mmCIF file of C-alpha atoms in Angstrom:
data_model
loop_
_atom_site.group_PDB
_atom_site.id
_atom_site.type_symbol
_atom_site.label_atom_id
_atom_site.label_comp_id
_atom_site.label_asym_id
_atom_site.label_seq_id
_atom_site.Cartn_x
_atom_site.Cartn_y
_atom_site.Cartn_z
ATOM 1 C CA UNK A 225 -70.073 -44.763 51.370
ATOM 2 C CA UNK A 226 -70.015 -41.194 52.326
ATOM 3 C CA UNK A 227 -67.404 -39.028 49.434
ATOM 4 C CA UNK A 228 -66.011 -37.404 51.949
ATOM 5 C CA UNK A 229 -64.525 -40.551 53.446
ATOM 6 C CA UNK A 230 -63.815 -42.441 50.074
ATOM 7 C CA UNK A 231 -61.922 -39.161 49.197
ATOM 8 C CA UNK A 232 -60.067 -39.651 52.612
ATOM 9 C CA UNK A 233 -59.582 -43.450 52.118
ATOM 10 C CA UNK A 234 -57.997 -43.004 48.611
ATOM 11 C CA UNK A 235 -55.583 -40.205 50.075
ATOM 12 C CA UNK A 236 -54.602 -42.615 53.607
ATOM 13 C CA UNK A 237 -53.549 -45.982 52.672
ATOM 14 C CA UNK A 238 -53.568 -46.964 56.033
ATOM 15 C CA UNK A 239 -56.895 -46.248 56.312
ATOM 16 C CA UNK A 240 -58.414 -48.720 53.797
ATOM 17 C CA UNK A 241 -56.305 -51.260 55.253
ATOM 18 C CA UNK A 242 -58.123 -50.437 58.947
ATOM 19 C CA UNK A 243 -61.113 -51.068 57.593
ATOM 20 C CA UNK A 244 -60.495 -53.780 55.428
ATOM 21 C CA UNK A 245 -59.029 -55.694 58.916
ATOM 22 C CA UNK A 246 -61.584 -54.471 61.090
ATOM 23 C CA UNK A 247 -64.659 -55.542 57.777
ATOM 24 C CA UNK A 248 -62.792 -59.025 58.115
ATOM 25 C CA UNK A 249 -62.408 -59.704 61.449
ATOM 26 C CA UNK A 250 -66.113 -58.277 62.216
ATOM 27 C CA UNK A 251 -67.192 -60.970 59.246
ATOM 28 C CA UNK A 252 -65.075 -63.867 60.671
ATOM 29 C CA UNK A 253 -66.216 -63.713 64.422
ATOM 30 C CA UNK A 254 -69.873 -63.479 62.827
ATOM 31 C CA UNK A 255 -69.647 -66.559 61.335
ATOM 32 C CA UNK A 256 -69.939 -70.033 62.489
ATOM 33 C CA UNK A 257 -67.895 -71.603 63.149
ATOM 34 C CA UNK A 258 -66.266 -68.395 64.224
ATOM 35 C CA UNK A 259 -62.727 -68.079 62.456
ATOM 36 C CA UNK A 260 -59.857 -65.425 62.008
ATOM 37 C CA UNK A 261 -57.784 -64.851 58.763
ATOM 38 C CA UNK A 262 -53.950 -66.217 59.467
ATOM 39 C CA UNK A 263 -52.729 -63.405 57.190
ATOM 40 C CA UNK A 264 -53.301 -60.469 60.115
ATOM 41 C CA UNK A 265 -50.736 -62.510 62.006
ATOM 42 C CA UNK A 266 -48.053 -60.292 60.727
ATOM 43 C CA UNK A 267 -47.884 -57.479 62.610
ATOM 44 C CA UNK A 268 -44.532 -55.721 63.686
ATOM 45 C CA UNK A 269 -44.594 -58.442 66.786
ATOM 46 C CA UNK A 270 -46.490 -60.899 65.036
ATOM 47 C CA UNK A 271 -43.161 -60.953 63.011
ATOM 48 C CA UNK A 272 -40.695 -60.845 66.153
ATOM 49 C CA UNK A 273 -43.092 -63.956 67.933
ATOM 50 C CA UNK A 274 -43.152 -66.097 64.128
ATOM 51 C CA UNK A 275 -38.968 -65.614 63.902
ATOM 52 C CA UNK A 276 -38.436 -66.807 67.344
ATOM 53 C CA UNK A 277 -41.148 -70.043 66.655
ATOM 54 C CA UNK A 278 -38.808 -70.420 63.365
ATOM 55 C CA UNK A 279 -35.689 -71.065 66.208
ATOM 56 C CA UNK A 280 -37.262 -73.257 68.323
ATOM 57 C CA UNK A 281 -36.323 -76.799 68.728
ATOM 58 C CA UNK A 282 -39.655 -78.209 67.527
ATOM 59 C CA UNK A 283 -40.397 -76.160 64.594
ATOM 60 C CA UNK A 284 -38.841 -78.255 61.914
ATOM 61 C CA UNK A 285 -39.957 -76.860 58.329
ATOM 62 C CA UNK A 286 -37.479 -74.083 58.532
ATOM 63 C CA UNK A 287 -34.041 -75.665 59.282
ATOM 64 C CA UNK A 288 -35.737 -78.458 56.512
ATOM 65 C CA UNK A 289 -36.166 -75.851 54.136
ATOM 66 C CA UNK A 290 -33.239 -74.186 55.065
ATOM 67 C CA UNK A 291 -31.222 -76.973 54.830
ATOM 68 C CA UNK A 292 -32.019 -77.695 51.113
ATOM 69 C CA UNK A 293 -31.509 -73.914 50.064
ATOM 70 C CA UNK A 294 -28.048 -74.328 51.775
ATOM 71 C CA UNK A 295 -26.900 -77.995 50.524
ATOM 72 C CA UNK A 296 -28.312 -77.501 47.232
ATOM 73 C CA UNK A 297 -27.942 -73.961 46.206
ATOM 74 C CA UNK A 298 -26.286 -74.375 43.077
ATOM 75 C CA UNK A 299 -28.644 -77.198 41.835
ATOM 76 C CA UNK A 300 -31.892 -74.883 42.167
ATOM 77 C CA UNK A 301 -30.191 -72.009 41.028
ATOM 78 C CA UNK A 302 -28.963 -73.807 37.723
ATOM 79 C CA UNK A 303 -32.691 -74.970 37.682
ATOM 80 C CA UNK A 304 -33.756 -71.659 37.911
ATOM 81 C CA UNK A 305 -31.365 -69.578 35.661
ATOM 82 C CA UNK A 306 -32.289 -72.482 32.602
ATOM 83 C CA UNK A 307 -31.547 -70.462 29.482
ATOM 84 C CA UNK A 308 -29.362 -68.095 30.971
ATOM 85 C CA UNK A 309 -32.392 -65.254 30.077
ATOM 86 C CA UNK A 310 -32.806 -62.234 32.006
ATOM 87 C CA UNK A 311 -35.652 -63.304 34.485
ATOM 88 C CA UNK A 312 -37.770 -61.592 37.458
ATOM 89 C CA UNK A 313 -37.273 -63.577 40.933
ATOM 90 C CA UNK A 314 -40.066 -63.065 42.698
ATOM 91 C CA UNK A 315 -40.924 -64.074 46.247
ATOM 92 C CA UNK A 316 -44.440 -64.129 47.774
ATOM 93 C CA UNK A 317 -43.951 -64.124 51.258
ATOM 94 C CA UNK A 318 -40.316 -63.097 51.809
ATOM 95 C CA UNK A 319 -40.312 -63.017 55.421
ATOM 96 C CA UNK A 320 -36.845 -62.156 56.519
ATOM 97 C CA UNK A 321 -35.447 -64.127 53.114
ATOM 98 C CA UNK A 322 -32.905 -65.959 55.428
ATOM 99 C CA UNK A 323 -33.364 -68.622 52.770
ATOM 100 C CA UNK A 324 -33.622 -67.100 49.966
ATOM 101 C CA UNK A 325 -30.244 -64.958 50.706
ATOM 102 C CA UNK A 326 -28.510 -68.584 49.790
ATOM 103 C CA UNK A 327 -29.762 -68.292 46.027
ATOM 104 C CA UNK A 328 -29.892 -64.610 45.862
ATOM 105 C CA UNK A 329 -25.830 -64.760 46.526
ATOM 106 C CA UNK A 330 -25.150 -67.799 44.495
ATOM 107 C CA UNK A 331 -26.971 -65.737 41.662
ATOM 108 C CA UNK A 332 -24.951 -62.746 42.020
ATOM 109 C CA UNK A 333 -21.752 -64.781 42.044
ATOM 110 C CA UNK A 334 -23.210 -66.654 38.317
ATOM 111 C CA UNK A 335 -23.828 -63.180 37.738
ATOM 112 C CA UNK A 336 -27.362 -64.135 36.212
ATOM 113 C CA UNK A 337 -29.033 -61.285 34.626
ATOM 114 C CA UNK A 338 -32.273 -60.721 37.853
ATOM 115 C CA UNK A 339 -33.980 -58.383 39.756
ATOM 116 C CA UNK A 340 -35.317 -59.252 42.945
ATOM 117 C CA UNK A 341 -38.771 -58.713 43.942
ATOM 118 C CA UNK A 342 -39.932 -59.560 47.378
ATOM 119 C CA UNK A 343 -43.776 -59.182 48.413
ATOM 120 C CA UNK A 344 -45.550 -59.287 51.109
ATOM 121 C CA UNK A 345 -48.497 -58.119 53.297
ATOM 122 C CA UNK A 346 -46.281 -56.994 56.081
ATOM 123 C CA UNK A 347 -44.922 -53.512 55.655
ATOM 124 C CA UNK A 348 -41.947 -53.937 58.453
ATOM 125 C CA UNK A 349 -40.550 -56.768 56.233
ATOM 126 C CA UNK A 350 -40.488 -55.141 52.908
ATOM 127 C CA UNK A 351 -39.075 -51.676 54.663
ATOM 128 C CA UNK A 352 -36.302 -54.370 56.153
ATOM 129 C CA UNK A 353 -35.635 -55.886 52.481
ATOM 130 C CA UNK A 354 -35.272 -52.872 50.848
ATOM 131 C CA UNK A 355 -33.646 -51.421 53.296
ATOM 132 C CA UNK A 356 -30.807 -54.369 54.167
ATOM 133 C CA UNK A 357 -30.066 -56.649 51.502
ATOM 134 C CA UNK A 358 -28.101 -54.092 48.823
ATOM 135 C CA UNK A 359 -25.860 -53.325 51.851
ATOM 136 C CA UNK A 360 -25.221 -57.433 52.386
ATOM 137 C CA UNK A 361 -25.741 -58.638 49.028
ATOM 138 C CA UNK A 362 -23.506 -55.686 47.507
ATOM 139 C CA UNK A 363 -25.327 -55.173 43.038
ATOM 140 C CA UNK A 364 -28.742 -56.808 44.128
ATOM 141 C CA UNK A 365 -31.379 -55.406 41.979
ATOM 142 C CA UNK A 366 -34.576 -55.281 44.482
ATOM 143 C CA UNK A 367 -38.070 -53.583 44.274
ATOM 144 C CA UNK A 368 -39.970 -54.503 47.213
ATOM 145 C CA UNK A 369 -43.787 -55.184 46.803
ATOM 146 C CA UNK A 370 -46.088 -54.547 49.938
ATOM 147 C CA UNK A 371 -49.286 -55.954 49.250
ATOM 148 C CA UNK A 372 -51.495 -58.944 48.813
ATOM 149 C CA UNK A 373 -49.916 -61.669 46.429
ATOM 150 C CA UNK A 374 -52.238 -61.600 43.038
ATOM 151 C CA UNK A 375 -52.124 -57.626 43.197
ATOM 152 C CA UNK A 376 -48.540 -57.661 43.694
ATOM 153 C CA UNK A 377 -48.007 -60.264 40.974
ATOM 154 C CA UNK A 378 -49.912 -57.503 38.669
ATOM 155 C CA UNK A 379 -47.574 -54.786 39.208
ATOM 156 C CA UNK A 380 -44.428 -56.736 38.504
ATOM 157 C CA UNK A 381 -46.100 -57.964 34.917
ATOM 158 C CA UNK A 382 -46.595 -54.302 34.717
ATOM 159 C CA UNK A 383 -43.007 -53.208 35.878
ATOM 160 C CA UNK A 384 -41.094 -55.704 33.301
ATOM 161 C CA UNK A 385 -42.543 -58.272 30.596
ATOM 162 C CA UNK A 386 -39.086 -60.638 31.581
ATOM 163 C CA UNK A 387 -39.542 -64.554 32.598
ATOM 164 C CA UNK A 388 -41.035 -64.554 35.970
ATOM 165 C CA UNK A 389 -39.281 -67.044 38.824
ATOM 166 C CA UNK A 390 -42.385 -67.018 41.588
ATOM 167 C CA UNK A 391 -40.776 -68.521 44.832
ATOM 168 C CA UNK A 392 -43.541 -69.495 47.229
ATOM 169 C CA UNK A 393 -41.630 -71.228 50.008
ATOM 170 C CA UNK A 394 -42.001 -71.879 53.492
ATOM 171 C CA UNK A 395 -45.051 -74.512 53.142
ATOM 172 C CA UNK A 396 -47.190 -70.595 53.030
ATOM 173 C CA UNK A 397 -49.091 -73.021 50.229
ATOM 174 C CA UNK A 398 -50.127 -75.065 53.419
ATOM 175 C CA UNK A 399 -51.524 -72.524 55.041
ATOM 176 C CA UNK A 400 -54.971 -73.090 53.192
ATOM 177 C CA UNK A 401 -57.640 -76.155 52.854
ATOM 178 C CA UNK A 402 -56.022 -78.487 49.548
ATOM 179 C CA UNK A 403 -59.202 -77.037 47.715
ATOM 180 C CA UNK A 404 -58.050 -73.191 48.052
ATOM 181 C CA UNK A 405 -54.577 -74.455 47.682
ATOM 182 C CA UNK A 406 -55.601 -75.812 43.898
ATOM 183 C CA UNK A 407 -57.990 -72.368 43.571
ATOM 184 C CA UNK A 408 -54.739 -70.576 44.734
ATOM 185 C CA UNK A 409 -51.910 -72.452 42.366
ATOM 186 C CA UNK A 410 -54.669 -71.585 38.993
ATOM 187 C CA UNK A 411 -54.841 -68.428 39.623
ATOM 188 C CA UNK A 412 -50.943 -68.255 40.209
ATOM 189 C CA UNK A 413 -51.038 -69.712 36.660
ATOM 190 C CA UNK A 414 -53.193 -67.035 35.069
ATOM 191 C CA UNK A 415 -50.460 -64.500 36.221
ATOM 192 C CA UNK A 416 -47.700 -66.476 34.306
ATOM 193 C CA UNK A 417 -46.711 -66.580 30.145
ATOM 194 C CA UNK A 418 -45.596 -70.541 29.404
ATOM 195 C CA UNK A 419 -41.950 -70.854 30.387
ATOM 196 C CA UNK A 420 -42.455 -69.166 33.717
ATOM 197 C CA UNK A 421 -41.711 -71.120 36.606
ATOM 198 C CA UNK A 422 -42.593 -71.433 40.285
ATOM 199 C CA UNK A 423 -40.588 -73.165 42.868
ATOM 200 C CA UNK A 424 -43.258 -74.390 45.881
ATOM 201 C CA UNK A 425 -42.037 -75.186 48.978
ATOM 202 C CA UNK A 426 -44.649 -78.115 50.831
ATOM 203 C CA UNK A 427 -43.989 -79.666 54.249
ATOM 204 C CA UNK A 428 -44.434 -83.668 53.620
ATOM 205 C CA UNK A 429 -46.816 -86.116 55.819
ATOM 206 C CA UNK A 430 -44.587 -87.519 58.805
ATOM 207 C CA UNK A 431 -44.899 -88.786 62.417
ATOM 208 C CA UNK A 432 -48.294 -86.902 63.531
ATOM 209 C CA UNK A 433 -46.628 -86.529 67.210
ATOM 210 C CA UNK A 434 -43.661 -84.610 65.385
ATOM 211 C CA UNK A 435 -46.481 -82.805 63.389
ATOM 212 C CA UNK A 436 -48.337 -81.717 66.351
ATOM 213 C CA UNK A 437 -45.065 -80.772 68.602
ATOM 214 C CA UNK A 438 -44.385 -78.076 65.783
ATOM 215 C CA UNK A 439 -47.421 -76.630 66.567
ATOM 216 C CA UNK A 440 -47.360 -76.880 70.326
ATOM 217 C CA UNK A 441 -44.250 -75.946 71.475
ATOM 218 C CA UNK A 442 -42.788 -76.197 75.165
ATOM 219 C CA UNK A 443 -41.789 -72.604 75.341
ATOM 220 C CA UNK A 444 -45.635 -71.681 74.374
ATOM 221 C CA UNK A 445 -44.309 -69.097 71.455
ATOM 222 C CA UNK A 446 -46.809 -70.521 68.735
ATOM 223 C CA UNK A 447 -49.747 -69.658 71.985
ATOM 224 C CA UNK A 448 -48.205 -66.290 72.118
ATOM 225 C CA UNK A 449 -48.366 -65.781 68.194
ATOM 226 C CA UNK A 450 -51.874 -66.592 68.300
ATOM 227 C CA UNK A 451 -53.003 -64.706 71.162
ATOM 228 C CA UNK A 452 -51.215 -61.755 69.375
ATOM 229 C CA UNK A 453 -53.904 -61.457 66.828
ATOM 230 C CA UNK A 454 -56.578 -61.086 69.336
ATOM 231 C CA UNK A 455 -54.003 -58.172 70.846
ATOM 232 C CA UNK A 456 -53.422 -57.072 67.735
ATOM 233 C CA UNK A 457 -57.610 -56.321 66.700
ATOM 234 C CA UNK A 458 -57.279 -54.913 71.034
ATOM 235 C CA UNK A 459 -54.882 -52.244 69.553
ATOM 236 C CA UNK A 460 -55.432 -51.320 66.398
ATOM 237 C CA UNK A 461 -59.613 -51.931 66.100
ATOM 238 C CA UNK A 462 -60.411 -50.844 69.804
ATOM 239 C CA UNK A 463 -61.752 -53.954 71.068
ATOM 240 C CA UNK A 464 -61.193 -55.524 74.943
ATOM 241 C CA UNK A 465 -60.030 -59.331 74.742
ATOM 242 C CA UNK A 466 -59.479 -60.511 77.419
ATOM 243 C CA UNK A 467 -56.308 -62.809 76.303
ATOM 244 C CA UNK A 468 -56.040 -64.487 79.621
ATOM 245 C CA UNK A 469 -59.654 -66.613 78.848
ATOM 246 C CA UNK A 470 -58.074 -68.259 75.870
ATOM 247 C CA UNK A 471 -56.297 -71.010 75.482
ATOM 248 C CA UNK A 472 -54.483 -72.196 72.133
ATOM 249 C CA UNK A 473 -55.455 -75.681 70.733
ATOM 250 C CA UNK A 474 -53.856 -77.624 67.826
ATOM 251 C CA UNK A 475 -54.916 -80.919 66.339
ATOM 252 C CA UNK A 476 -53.299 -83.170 63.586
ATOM 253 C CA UNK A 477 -55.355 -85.483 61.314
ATOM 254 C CA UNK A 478 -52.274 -88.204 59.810
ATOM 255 C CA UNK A 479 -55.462 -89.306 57.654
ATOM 256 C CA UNK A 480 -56.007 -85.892 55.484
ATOM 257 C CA UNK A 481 -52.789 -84.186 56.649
ATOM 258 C CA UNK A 482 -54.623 -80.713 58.259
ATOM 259 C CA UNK A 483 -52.939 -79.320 61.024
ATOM 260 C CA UNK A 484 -54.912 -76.642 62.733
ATOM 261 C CA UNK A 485 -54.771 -73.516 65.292
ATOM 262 C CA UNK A 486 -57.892 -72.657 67.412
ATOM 263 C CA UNK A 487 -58.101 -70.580 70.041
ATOM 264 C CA UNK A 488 -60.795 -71.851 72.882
ATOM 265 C CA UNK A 489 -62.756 -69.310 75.230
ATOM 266 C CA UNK A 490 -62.189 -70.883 78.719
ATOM 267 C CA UNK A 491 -65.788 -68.915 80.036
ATOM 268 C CA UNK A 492 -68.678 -67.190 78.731
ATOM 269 C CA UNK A 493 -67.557 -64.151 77.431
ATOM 270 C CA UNK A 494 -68.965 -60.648 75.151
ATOM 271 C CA UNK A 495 -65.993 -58.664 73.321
ATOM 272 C CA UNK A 496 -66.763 -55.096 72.241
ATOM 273 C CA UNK A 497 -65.203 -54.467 68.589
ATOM 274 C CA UNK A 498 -64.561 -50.371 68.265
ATOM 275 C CA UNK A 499 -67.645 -49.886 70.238
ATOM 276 C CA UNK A 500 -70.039 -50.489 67.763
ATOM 277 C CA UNK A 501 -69.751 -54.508 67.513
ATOM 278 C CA UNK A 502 -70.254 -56.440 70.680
ATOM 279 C CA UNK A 503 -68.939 -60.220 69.823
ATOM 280 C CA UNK A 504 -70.370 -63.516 72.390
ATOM 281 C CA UNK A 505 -68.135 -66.107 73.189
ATOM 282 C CA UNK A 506 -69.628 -69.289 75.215
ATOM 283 C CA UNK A 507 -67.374 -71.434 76.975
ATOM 284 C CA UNK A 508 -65.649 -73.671 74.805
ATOM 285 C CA UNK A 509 -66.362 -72.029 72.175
ATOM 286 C CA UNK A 510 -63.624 -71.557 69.648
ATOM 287 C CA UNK A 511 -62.421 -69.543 66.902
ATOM 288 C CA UNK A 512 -60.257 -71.394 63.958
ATOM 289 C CA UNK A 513 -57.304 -69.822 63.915
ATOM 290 C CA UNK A 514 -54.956 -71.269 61.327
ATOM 291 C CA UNK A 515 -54.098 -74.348 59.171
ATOM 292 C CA UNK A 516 -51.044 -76.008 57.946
ATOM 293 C CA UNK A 517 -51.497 -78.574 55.632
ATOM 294 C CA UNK A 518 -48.898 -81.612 55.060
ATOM 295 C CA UNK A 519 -48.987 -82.797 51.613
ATOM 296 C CA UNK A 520 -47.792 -86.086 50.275
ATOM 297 C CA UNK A 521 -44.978 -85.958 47.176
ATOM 298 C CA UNK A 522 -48.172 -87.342 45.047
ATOM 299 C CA UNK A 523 -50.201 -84.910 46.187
ATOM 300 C CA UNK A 524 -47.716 -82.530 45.031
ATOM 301 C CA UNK A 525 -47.136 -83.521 41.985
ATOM 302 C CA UNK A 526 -50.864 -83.831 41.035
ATOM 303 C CA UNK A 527 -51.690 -80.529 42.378
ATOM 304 C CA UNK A 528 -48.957 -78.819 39.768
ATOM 305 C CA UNK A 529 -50.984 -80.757 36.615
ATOM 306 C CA UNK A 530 -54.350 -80.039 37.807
ATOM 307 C CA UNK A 531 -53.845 -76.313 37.670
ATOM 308 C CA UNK A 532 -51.394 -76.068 34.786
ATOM 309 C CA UNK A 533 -47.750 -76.904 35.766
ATOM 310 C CA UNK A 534 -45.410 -79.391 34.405
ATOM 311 C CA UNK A 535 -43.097 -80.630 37.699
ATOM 312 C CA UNK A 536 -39.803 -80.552 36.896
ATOM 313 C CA UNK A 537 -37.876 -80.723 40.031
ATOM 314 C CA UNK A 538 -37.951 -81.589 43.746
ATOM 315 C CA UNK A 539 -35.352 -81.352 46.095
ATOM 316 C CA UNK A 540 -35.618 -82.241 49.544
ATOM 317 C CA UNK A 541 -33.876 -82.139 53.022
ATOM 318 C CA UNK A 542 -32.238 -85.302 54.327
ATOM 319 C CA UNK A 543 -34.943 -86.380 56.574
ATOM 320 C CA UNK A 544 -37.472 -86.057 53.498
ATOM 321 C CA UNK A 545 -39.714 -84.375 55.848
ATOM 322 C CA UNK A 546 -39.828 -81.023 53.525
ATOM 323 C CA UNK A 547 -39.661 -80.631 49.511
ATOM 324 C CA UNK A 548 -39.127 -77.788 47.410
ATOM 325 C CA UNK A 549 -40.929 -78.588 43.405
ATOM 326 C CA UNK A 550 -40.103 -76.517 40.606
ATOM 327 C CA UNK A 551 -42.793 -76.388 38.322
ATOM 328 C CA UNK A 552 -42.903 -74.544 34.875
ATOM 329 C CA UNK A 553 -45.892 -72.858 33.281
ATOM 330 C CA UNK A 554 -47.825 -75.070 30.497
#
């Protein structure tokens, strides 16, 4: 790399995380099959498109979810709090915290000794955390984190040495193969002391067609939020898609549980990538978007053992579609 432009990198943020997208979507549209990391999703309208999926009728996991952070608040707090220590709450993958505002307030009223720390990848929703929840939850302590998870998970050990509380909710653990999802739970463990404790939120096996109408719905929003990638890499990395010659695909498997996203080129097609890559698409070719894993309560349970956790807890919503395990640190 040329000093002048590592000097410029380490001085504009923004930058290195250009090139970083554009090294990974150049890498993942060169491989086959061709494939897109999920995690660029996130964008300012990647954000608006994923809260307006979270309202529609057919996306379940977050009125599940939501439900059991409303209906059992006190149960998972008390879980939580255990010793009545002074503890970190940290959430990977905040979002908006609509959920997470149920504990944070039922905390504040215990008046348990916490600071919040949110992370994610997406700078709008930290900037939104920070900025909001001291104004609605009035004595919050809160120290947003924008970055990737593990990094993240470094700076709060180095910001306080106090009992971490990791909440990883939202079935975002589903959003991997069951192999990265055991890679990704170890090396969660390596970034906890025994004692600390991580409540995982997993969206159970059900009726596939319910499954698969999650994924697909009427209104065409989950089509629009992965389109918006491809507009996304259009905007930011200089590059022509054509969104109108893809279609969005999803497919369930009841047998292993993978749900998953793929967007379809409807012709024969070349995409220029900031003029110096020059991507070809053949018709029907497709790129894999996405996955969501279900999990069964087994499955669960064995995944927390295999990579270090005792499970302690589950909770779930009244359908049992969606549970919420705590698991503490071996």
């Amino acid at each position: 790399m040329d000093s002048t432009l590592a000097h410029t990198e380490l001085n504009d943020p923004s930058k290195t995380k250009t090139n970083l997208f554009y090294n990974d979507v150049i890498t993942g549209l060169k491989s086959t099959p061709k494939r897109l990391n999920s995690k660029y999703f996130y964008d300012a309208n990647g954000d608006k498109l994923f809260q307006e999926l979270m309202n529609s009728p057919e996306y379940y996991p977050t009125d599940c979810e939501l439900e059991i952070f409303a209906e059992k608040t006190a149960e998972i707090a008390d879980a939580l709090i255990a010793d009545g220590d002074a503890f970190d709450l940290i959430e990977l993958g905040a979002g908006d915290a609509t959920k997470s505002t149920y504990l944070l307030k039922y905390l504040l009223e215990k008046k348990a000794d916490f600071t919040y720390l949110p992370i994610d990848i997406s700078e709008n929703v930290i900037a939104y955390l920070n900025m909001t929840l001291p104004v609605t939850l009035p004595g919050l302590q809160i120290t947003g984190l924008n970055g990737e998870y593990f990094h993240m998970l470094t700076k709060a050990a180095s910001i306080s040495s106090r009992r971490k509380v990791v909440l990883f909710l939202g079935s975002n653990i589903g959003n991997m193969p069951i192999s990265d999802a055991i890679e990704f739970c170890r090396e969660l463990r390596k970034h906890l002391s025994p004692g600390d404790m991580a409540l995982i939120g997993m969206d159970l096996k059900k009726d596939p067609k319910v499954v698969l109408a999650a994924y697909n719905d009427k209104e065409g929003i989950t089509k629009r939020f992965n389109l918006n990638l491809l507009e996304r890499i259009n905007r930011e990395l200089n590059s022509n898609f054509d969104v109108s010659k893809f279609e969005h695909y999803p497919t369930y498997d009841p047998e292993t549980g993978a749900c998953k996203s793929y967007l379809i080129s409807t012709v024969d097609q070349q995409v220029t990538i900031n003029d110096k890559e020059t991507i070809t698409f053949l018709k029907d070719e497709y790129i894999y978007m996405e996955i969501s894993q279900k999990f069964t309560i087994m499955q669960a349970d064995q995944i927390a053992i295999n990579t270090g956790f005792v499970p302690v807890g589950q909770f779930f919503d009244t359908k049992k579609w969606f549970i919420d395990a705590i698991w503490v640190a071996a």
